[in-house]
Coordinates of C-alpha atoms in Angstrom, one line a residue:
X1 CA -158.6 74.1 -96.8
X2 CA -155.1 74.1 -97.2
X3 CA -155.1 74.0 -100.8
X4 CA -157.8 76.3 -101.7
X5 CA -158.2 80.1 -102.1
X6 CA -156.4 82.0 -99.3
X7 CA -155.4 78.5 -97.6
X8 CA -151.8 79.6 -97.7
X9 CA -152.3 83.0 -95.9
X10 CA -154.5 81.5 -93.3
X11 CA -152.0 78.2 -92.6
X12 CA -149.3 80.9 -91.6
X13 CA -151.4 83.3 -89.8
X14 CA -152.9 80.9 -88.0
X15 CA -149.0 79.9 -86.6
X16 CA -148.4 83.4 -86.2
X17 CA -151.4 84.0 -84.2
X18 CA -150.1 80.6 -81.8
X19 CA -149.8 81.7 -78.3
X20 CA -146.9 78.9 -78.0
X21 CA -145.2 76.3 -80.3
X22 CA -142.7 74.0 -80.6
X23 CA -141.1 71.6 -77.9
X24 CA -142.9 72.4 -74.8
X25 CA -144.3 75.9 -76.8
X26 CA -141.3 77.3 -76.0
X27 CA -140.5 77.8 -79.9
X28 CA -139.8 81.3 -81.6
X29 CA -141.5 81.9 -84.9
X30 CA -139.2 84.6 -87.0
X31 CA -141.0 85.5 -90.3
X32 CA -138.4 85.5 -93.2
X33 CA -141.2 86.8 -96.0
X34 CA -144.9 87.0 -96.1
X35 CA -145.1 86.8 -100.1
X36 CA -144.5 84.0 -100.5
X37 CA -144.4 83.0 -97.3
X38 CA -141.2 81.4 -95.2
X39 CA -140.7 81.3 -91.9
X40 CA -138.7 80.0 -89.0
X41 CA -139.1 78.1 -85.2
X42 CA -136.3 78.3 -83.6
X43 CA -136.6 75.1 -80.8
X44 CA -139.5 73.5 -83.1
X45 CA -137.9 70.3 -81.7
X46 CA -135.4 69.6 -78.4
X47 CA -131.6 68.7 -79.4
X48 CA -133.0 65.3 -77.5
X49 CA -135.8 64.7 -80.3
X50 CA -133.2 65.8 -82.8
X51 CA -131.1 63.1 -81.8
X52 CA -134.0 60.5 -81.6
X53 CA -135.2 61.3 -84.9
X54 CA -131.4 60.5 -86.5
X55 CA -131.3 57.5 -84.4
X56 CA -134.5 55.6 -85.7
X57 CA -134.4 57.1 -89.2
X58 CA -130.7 57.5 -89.6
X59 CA -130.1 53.6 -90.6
X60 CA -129.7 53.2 -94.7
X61 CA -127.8 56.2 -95.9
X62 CA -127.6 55.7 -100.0
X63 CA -126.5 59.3 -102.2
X64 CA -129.6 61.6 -102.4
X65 CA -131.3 61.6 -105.7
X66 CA -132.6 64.4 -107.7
X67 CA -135.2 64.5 -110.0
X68 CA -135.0 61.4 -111.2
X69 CA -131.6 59.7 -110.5
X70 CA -128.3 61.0 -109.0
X71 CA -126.8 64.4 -110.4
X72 CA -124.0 66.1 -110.0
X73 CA -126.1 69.2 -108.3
X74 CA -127.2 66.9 -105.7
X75 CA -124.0 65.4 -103.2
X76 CA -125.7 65.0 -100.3
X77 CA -126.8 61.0 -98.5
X78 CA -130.4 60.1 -97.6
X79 CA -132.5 58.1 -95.5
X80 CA -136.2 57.9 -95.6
X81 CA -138.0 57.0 -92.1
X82 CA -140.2 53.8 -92.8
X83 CA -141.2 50.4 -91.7
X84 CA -140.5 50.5 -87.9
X85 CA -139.0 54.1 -88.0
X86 CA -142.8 55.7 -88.6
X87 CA -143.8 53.9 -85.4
X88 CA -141.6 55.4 -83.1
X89 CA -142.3 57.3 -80.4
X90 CA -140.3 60.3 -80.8
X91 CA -141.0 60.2 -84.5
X92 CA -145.3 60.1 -83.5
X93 CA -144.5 62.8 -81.2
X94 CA -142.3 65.2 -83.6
X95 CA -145.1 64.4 -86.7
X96 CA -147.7 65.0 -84.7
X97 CA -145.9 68.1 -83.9
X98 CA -146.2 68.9 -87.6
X99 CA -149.5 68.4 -87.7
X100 CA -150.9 70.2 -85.3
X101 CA -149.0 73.0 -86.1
X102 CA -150.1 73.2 -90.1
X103 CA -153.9 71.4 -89.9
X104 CA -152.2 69.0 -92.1
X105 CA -152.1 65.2 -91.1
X106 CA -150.0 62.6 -91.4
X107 CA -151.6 60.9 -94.5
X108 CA -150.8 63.6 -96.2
X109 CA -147.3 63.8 -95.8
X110 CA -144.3 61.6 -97.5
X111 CA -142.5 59.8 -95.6
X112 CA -139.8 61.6 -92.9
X113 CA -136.6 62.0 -95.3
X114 CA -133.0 61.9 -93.2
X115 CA -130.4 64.4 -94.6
X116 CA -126.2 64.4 -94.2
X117 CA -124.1 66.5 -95.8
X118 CA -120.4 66.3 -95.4
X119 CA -118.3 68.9 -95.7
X120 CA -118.4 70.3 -99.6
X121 CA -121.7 68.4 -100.2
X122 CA -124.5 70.6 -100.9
X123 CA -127.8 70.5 -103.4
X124 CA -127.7 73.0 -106.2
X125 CA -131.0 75.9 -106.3
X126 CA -134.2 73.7 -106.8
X127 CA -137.8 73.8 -106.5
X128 CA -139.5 70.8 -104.3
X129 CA -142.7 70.9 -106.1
X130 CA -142.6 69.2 -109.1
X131 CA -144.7 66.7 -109.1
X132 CA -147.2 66.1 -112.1
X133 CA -150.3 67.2 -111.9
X134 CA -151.4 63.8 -112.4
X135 CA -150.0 62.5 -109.5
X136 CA -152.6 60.9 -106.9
X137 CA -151.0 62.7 -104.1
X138 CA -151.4 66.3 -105.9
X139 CA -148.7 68.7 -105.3
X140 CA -146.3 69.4 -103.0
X141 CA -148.1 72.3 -101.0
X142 CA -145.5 72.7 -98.3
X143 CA -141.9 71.7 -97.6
X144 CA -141.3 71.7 -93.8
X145 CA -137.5 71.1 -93.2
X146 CA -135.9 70.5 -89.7
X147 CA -132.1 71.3 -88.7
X148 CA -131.1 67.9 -86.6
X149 CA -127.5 69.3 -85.7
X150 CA -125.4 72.5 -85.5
X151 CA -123.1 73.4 -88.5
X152 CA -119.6 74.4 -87.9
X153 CA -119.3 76.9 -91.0
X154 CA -121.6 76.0 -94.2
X155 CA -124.4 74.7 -94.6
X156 CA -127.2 77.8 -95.1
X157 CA -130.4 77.2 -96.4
X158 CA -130.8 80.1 -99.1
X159 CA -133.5 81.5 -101.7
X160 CA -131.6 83.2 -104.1
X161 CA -134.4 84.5 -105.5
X162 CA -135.3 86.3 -102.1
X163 CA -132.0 87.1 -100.9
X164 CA -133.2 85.0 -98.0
X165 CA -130.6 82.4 -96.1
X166 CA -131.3 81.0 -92.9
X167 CA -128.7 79.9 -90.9
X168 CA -128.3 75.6 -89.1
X169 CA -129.3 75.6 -85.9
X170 CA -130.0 72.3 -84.1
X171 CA -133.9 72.2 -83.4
X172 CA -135.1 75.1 -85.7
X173 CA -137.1 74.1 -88.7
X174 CA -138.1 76.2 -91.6
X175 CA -142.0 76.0 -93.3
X176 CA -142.1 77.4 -97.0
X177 CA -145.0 77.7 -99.2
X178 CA -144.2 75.7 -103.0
X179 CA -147.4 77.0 -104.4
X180 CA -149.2 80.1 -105.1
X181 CA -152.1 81.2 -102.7
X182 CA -155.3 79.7 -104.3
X183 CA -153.8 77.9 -106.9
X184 CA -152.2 74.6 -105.7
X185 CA -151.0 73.4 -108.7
X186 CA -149.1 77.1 -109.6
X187 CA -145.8 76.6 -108.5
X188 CA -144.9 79.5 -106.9
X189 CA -140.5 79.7 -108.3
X190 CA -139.9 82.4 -105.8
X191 CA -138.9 79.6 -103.5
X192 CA -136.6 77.9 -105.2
X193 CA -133.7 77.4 -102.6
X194 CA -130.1 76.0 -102.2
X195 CA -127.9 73.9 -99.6
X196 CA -124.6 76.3 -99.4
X197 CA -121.8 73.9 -99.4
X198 CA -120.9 72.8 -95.4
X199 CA -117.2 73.8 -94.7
X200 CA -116.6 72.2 -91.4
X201 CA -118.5 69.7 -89.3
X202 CA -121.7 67.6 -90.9
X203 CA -125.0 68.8 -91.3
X204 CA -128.2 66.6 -90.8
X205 CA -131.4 68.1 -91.5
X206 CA -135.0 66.5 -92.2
X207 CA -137.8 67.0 -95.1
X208 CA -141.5 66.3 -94.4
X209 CA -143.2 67.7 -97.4
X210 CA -146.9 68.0 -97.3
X211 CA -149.2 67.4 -100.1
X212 CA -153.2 68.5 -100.9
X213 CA -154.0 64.8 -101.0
X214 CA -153.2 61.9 -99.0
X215 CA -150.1 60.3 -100.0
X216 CA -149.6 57.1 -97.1
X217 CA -152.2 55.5 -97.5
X218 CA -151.8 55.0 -101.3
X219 CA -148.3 52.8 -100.6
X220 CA -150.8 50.5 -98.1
X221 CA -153.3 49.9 -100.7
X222 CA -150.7 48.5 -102.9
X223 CA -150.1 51.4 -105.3
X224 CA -146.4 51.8 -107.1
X225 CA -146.7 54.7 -108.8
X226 CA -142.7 54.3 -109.4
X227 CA -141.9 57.4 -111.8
X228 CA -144.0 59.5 -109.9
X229 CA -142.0 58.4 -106.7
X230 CA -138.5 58.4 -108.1
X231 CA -139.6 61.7 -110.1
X232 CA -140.2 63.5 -106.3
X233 CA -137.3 61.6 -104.3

């Protein structure tokens, strides 16, 4: 399982081992670090896709939050993909996507969140898992992010603690481990990470983090668990 003892290890190797992924399995893994482990596809999704995805879930941009409320290291706008976004096609076809490629399904990821950052916005080093260990979703296992447009200057993705930064590039994602291998509710701080300040042009990007529990279906059967989901957003 994804969450249990070596689940970590085998959810990367298992990419690694892919003869073909991404749009049409034309993608390029690059492995940034095996402990913990980050890598990168490069043409995970088509520019078309990445344009579809910012089309349906694009629609209600409102200043990203972090932790729990706005803060001065967070600058950049969100919008989350829901209600008729989660239903369309290119979105089903880019989840799915997801899916297959980490063994993870749908139910077990938040909801699709929509990035902009303008230039001089940018989110100050973080850690995405920090949920309670209360929470009926669990942790945050993985944080699968997706680069929806080229960056003029700007805009790195960086782990300071790594002396990792990956560079925007329309259609490449990046898939990081947030927890320890065999201990999903060990935050592993080695991946805390950083939005470098864009200089020119506008960068859009998407989250899809995936938890060790299913985390949809609890918003259908009525559940609103409100500090845990302001606490994660």
């Amino acid at each position: 399982a994804a969450g249990g003892p070596g689940g970590v290890k085998a959810l990367f190797e298992g990419i690694l081992s892919r003869p073909k992924v991404g749009h049409e399995g034309r993608g390029m893994v690059t492995v940034h670090s095996r402990d913990p482990w980050i890598i990168t596809i490069d043409g995970f999704i088509s520019g078309e896709e990445a344009d579809a995805l910012l089309k349906a879930g694009g629609h209600t941009w409102t200043r990203s939050l972090a932790g729990d409320g706005v803060q001065a290291a967070r600058t950049s706008s969100t919008s989350w993909c829901t209600g008729a976004c989660v239903e369309d096609a290119a979105v089903r076809r880019v989840q799915d996507r997801v899916d297959d490629l980490t063994g993870i399904p749908a139910e077990h990821a938040e909801f699709i969140q929509m990035l902009r950052y303008e230039p001089g916005q940018f989110y100050k080093r973080h850690h995405d898992q920090n949920s309670p260990r209360s929470s009926p979703w669990g942790p945050r296992l993985y944080t699968f992010y997706m680069y929806l447009s080229d960056v003029e200057s700007g805009g790195q993705t960086a782990f300071p603690a790594l002396n990792i930064t990956v560079e925007p590039k329309k259609g490449r994602a990046i898939l990081w481990t947030n927890v320890v291998d065999g201990d999903p509710y060990q935050r592993d701080d080695r991946t805390d990470h950083e939005s470098i300040p864009v200089g020119s042009g506008v960068k859009f990007g998407s989250n899809v983090w995936l938890h060790l529990f299913p985390y949809r279906k609890i918003s259908r059967n009525g559940c609103d668990n409100i500090p845990y989901i302001n606490n994660w957003r």
